[in-house]
PDB file of C-alpha atoms in Angstrom:
ATOM      1  CA  MET C   1       0.000   0.000   0.000  1.00 58.00           C
ATOM      2  CA  GLU C   2       1.312   3.421  -0.862  1.00 65.00           C
ATOM      3  CA  ILE C   3      -0.198   6.513   0.716  1.00 68.00           C
ATOM      4  CA  GLU C   4       0.802  10.093   0.087  1.00 69.00           C
ATOM      5  CA  SER C   5      -0.869  12.880   2.044  1.00 67.00           C
ATOM      6  CA  PHE C   6      -0.133  16.451   2.991  1.00 67.00           C
ATOM      7  CA  GLY C   7      -1.704  18.632   5.691  1.00 65.00           C
ATOM      8  CA  MET C   8      -4.136  15.988   6.947  1.00 60.00           C
ATOM      9  CA  SER C   9      -4.318  13.084   9.362  1.00 57.00           C
ATOM     10  CA  TRP C  10      -5.789   9.723   8.351  1.00 61.00           C
ATOM     11  CA  ILE C  11      -6.409   6.175   9.568  1.00 54.00           C
ATOM     12  CA  VAL C  12      -6.606   2.994   7.516  1.00 55.00           C
ATOM     13  CA  ASP C  13      -8.722   0.208   9.025  1.00 48.00           C
ATOM     14  CA  LEU C  14      -9.093  -3.325   7.702  1.00 49.00           C
ATOM     15  CA  ILE C  15     -12.211  -4.986   9.103  1.00 46.00           C
ATOM     16  CA  ALA C  16     -13.179  -8.606   8.557  1.00 50.00           C
ATOM     17  CA  PRO C  17     -16.908  -9.060   7.899  1.00 51.00           C
ATOM     18  CA  LYS C  18     -18.798 -12.006   9.315  1.00 51.00           C
ATOM     19  CA  ASP C  19     -18.670 -15.245   7.293  1.00 59.00           C
ATOM     20  CA  GLY C  20     -20.506 -15.015   3.998  1.00 59.00           C
ATOM     21  CA  MET C  21     -20.753 -11.242   3.986  1.00 61.00           C
ATOM     22  CA  PRO C  22     -19.441  -9.331   0.969  1.00 64.00           C
ATOM     23  CA  LEU C  23     -16.332  -7.225   1.385  1.00 64.00           C
ATOM     24  CA  ALA C  24     -16.792  -3.500   1.837  1.00 59.00           C
ATOM     25  CA  ASP C  25     -15.218  -1.097  -0.647  1.00 60.00           C
ATOM     26  CA  ASP C  26     -12.466  -0.114   1.802  1.00 52.00           C
ATOM     27  CA  GLN C  27     -11.500  -3.775   2.282  1.00 57.00           C
ATOM     28  CA  ILE C  28     -11.385  -4.364  -1.459  1.00 60.00           C
ATOM     29  CA  ASP C  29      -9.042  -1.388  -1.771  1.00 55.00           C
ATOM     30  CA  ALA C  30      -6.622  -3.175   0.604  1.00 55.00           C
ATOM     31  CA  LEU C  31      -6.128  -6.052  -1.850  1.00 58.00           C
ATOM     32  CA  SER C  32      -2.888  -5.785  -3.777  1.00 49.00           C
ATOM     33  CA  GLY C  33      -0.139  -7.861  -5.309  1.00 47.00           C
ATOM     34  CA  TYR C  34      -2.256  -9.591  -7.936  1.00 46.00           C
ATOM     35  CA  PHE C  35       0.218 -11.095 -10.386  1.00 48.00           C
ATOM     36  CA  SER C  36      -0.091 -10.540 -14.138  1.00 51.00           C
ATOM     37  CA  SER C  37       0.426 -14.260 -14.781  1.00 60.00           C
ATOM     38  CA  CYS C  38      -2.813 -15.056 -12.939  1.00 67.00           C
ATOM     39  CA  PRO C  39      -6.170 -15.386 -14.679  1.00 70.00           C
ATOM     40  CA  PRO C  40      -8.358 -12.260 -14.632  1.00 71.00           C
ATOM     41  CA  ARG C  41      -9.140 -11.062 -11.110  1.00 72.00           C
ATOM     42  CA  PRO C  42     -12.581 -12.230  -9.973  1.00 78.00           C
ATOM     43  CA  PRO C  43     -15.320  -9.601  -9.605  1.00 81.00           C
ATOM     44  CA  GLU C  44     -14.958  -7.857  -6.259  1.00 79.00           C
ATOM     45  CA  GLU C  45     -18.547  -8.623  -5.242  1.00 82.00           C
ATOM     46  CA  LEU C  46     -17.636 -12.355  -5.203  1.00 84.00           C
ATOM     47  CA  LEU C  47     -14.712 -11.988  -2.773  1.00 85.00           C
ATOM     48  CA  ARG C  48     -15.252 -13.108   0.823  1.00 88.00           C
ATOM     49  CA  VAL C  49     -13.202 -13.629   3.978  1.00 91.00           C
ATOM     50  CA  LEU C  50     -12.490 -17.383   3.895  1.00 91.00           C
ATOM     51  CA  GLY C  51     -10.314 -17.580   7.003  1.00 92.00           C
ATOM     52  CA  ARG C  52      -9.115 -15.432   9.894  1.00 94.00           C
ATOM     53  CA  TRP C  53      -6.347 -16.131  12.410  1.00 96.00           C
ATOM     54  CA  THR C  54      -4.773 -14.026  15.150  1.00 95.00           C
ATOM     55  CA  SER C  55      -1.626 -14.031  17.261  1.00 95.00           C
ATOM     56  CA  THR C  56      -3.865 -14.950  20.202  1.00 94.00           C
ATOM     57  CA  ASP C  57      -4.912 -18.129  18.323  1.00 92.00           C
ATOM     58  CA  ILE C  58      -1.525 -19.107  16.860  1.00 92.00           C
ATOM     59  CA  GLY C  59       1.144 -17.510  19.076  1.00 91.00           C
ATOM     60  CA  ASP C  60       4.543 -16.172  18.026  1.00 92.00           C
ATOM     61  CA  PHE C  61       5.506 -19.377  16.173  1.00 93.00           C
ATOM     62  CA  GLY C  62       2.910 -21.524  14.481  1.00 93.00           C
ATOM     63  CA  GLN C  63       1.207 -22.723  11.336  1.00 93.00           C
ATOM     64  CA  VAL C  64      -1.985 -21.821   9.550  1.00 93.00           C
ATOM     65  CA  SER C  65      -3.577 -24.393   7.241  1.00 92.00           C
ATOM     66  CA  PHE C  66      -6.096 -23.321   4.641  1.00 91.00           C
ATOM     67  CA  GLN C  67      -7.798 -24.498   1.460  1.00 88.00           C
ATOM     68  CA  THR C  68      -7.297 -22.291  -1.576  1.00 85.00           C
ATOM     69  CA  SER C  69     -10.091 -21.384  -3.941  1.00 80.00           C
ATOM     70  CA  VAL C  70      -9.636 -20.930  -7.691  1.00 81.00           C
ATOM     71  CA  PRO C  71      -8.779 -18.542  -9.317  1.00 80.00           C
ATOM     72  CA  ALA C  72      -7.481 -16.158  -6.633  1.00 80.00           C
ATOM     73  CA  ASN C  73      -6.708 -15.859  -2.943  1.00 84.00           C
ATOM     74  CA  TYR C  74      -5.191 -13.055  -0.925  1.00 87.00           C
ATOM     75  CA  LEU C  75      -3.409 -13.265   2.401  1.00 90.00           C
ATOM     76  CA  ILE C  76      -3.540  -9.956   4.276  1.00 91.00           C
ATOM     77  CA  VAL C  77      -1.858  -9.355   7.630  1.00 93.00           C
ATOM     78  CA  GLU C  78      -2.375  -6.402   9.953  1.00 92.00           C
ATOM     79  CA  ALA C  79       0.228  -5.838  12.666  1.00 92.00           C
ATOM     80  CA  VAL C  80      -0.154  -3.949  15.938  1.00 93.00           C
ATOM     81  CA  PRO C  81       3.208  -3.544  17.726  1.00 94.00           C
ATOM     82  CA  ILE C  82       3.015  -4.393  21.422  1.00 94.00           C
ATOM     83  CA  ASP C  83       5.571  -1.650  22.180  1.00 94.00           C
ATOM     84  CA  PRO C  84       6.169   0.623  19.165  1.00 86.00           C
ATOM     85  CA  LYS C  85       9.495   1.753  20.692  1.00 91.00           C
ATOM     86  CA  ARG C  86      10.932  -1.782  20.509  1.00 94.00           C
ATOM     87  CA  PRO C  87      11.822  -3.825  17.401  1.00 95.00           C
ATOM     88  CA  TRP C  88       9.074  -6.156  16.148  1.00 96.00           C
ATOM     89  CA  ASP C  89       8.495  -8.407  13.139  1.00 95.00           C
ATOM     90  CA  PHE C  90       6.031 -10.718  11.401  1.00 96.00           C
ATOM     91  CA  ASN C  91       7.288 -13.246   8.824  1.00 93.00           C
ATOM     92  CA  SER C  92       5.440 -15.965   6.962  1.00 92.00           C
ATOM     93  CA  LEU C  93       6.463 -18.692   4.511  1.00 88.00           C
ATOM     94  CA  GLU C  94       4.147 -21.022   2.575  1.00 83.00           C
ATOM     95  CA  THR C  95       5.556 -24.559   2.844  1.00 82.00           C
ATOM     96  CA  GLN C  96       2.839 -26.809   1.398  1.00 72.00           C
ATOM     97  CA  GLY C  97       0.902 -26.529  -1.826  1.00 62.00           C
ATOM     98  CA  GLU C  98       1.482 -25.209  -5.315  1.00 55.00           C
ATOM     99  CA  TRP C  99       2.542 -21.783  -4.044  1.00 52.00           C
ATOM    100  CA  ARG C 100       5.893 -21.969  -2.225  1.00 60.00           C
ATOM    101  CA  ASN C 101       6.961 -18.413  -1.499  1.00 72.00           C
ATOM    102  CA  LEU C 102       7.147 -15.784   1.161  1.00 77.00           C
ATOM    103  CA  GLY C 103       3.808 -14.730   2.543  1.00 85.00           C
ATOM    104  CA  PRO C 104       3.035 -11.355   4.097  1.00 90.00           C
ATOM    105  CA  LYS C 105       5.981  -9.809   5.944  1.00 91.00           C
ATOM    106  CA  LEU C 106       6.205  -6.726   8.179  1.00 92.00           C
ATOM    107  CA  SER C 107       8.659  -5.308  10.706  1.00 93.00           C
ATOM    108  CA  SER C 108       9.600  -2.208  12.618  1.00 93.00           C
ATOM    109  CA  GLN C 109      12.123  -1.623   9.791  1.00 90.00           C
ATOM    110  CA  THR C 110       9.393  -1.323   7.119  1.00 83.00           C
ATOM    111  CA  ASP C 111       6.830   1.365   6.510  1.00 76.00           C
ATOM    112  CA  GLY C 112       3.272   0.329   7.276  1.00 82.00           C
ATOM    113  CA  LEU C 113       1.318  -2.106   9.396  1.00 88.00           C
ATOM    114  CA  ILE C 114      -0.531  -4.013   6.630  1.00 89.00           C
ATOM    115  CA  ASP C 115       0.929  -6.335   3.975  1.00 87.00           C
ATOM    116  CA  SER C 116      -0.712  -8.630   1.450  1.00 85.00           C
ATOM    117  CA  THR C 117       0.244 -11.442  -0.900  1.00 83.00           C
ATOM    118  CA  ALA C 118      -1.788 -12.784  -3.811  1.00 80.00           C
ATOM    119  CA  LEU C 119      -2.046 -16.449  -4.827  1.00 78.00           C
ATOM    120  CA  CYS C 120      -3.578 -17.802  -8.004  1.00 76.00           C
ATOM    121  CA  PRO C 121      -3.621 -21.599  -7.686  1.00 76.00           C
ATOM    122  CA  SER C 122      -4.560 -23.726 -10.690  1.00 76.00           C
ATOM    123  CA  THR C 123      -6.479 -26.141  -8.448  1.00 79.00           C
ATOM    124  CA  SER C 124      -8.040 -25.975  -5.004  1.00 83.00           C
ATOM    125  CA  GLU C 125      -5.628 -27.530  -2.504  1.00 82.00           C
ATOM    126  CA  ARG C 126      -4.408 -27.413   1.092  1.00 86.00           C
ATOM    127  CA  HIS C 127      -1.705 -24.908   1.986  1.00 87.00           C
ATOM    128  CA  ARG C 128       0.327 -24.386   5.108  1.00 89.00           C
ATOM    129  CA  LEU C 129       1.746 -21.008   6.112  1.00 91.00           C
ATOM    130  CA  ASN C 130       4.504 -21.013   8.726  1.00 93.00           C
ATOM    131  CA  ILE C 131       4.427 -17.892  10.889  1.00 95.00           C
ATOM    132  CA  GLU C 132       7.126 -16.361  13.078  1.00 95.00           C
ATOM    133  CA  SER C 133       6.485 -13.127  14.951  1.00 96.00           C
ATOM    134  CA  ASN C 134       8.085 -11.142  17.717  1.00 96.00           C
ATOM    135  CA  GLY C 135       6.724  -8.196  19.709  1.00 96.00           C
ATOM    136  CA  VAL C 136       3.545  -7.796  17.678  1.00 96.00           C
ATOM    137  CA  ASP C 137      -0.124  -8.700  17.796  1.00 96.00           C
ATOM    138  CA  TRP C 138      -1.371  -9.641  14.333  1.00 96.00           C
ATOM    139  CA  THR C 139      -4.455 -10.687  12.408  1.00 95.00           C
ATOM    140  CA  LEU C 140      -4.237 -12.662   9.149  1.00 95.00           C
ATOM    141  CA  TRP C 141      -7.100 -12.933   6.661  1.00 94.00           C
ATOM    142  CA  GLN C 142      -7.530 -15.252   3.687  1.00 92.00           C
ATOM    143  CA  ILE C 143      -9.759 -13.636   1.061  1.00 90.00           C
ATOM    144  CA  GLY C 144     -11.072 -15.408  -2.043  1.00 88.00           C
ATOM    145  CA  VAL C 145     -14.111 -16.720  -3.866  1.00 85.00           C
ATOM    146  CA  PRO C 146     -16.001 -19.409  -1.893  1.00 85.00           C
ATOM    147  CA  ARG C 147     -16.497 -22.769  -3.601  1.00 78.00           C
TER     148      ARG C 147
END
């Protein structure tokens, strides 16, 4: 996400709707990283929150398993530093499934508290995302088209 502003204050919120609810316009605007090699992006009105995990659920080191939907999925993480004056980080790596790359990644060394990664699997399959975090509370969403 890139934001440029002058002479104003602003807040960006990412809110997960209840299961089955359509995404709001501001949530759709948070989706990024869709790769040109993927099929055309699905219509925004079809996108839903398919999964949600938090640091309270998973801890500082853990795994998230999820089923992808075709043609597109997004992983979006929001970080809230426990102590903004101390170093913090969130790292994720997909280790199972067709997509084997870095997932969302944030730290006190980067600008911003939200990061996203796009996946475009050719088939629906199980994936596993390994997560390591330190000094941060986080929420991770999987967004896609339900089967």
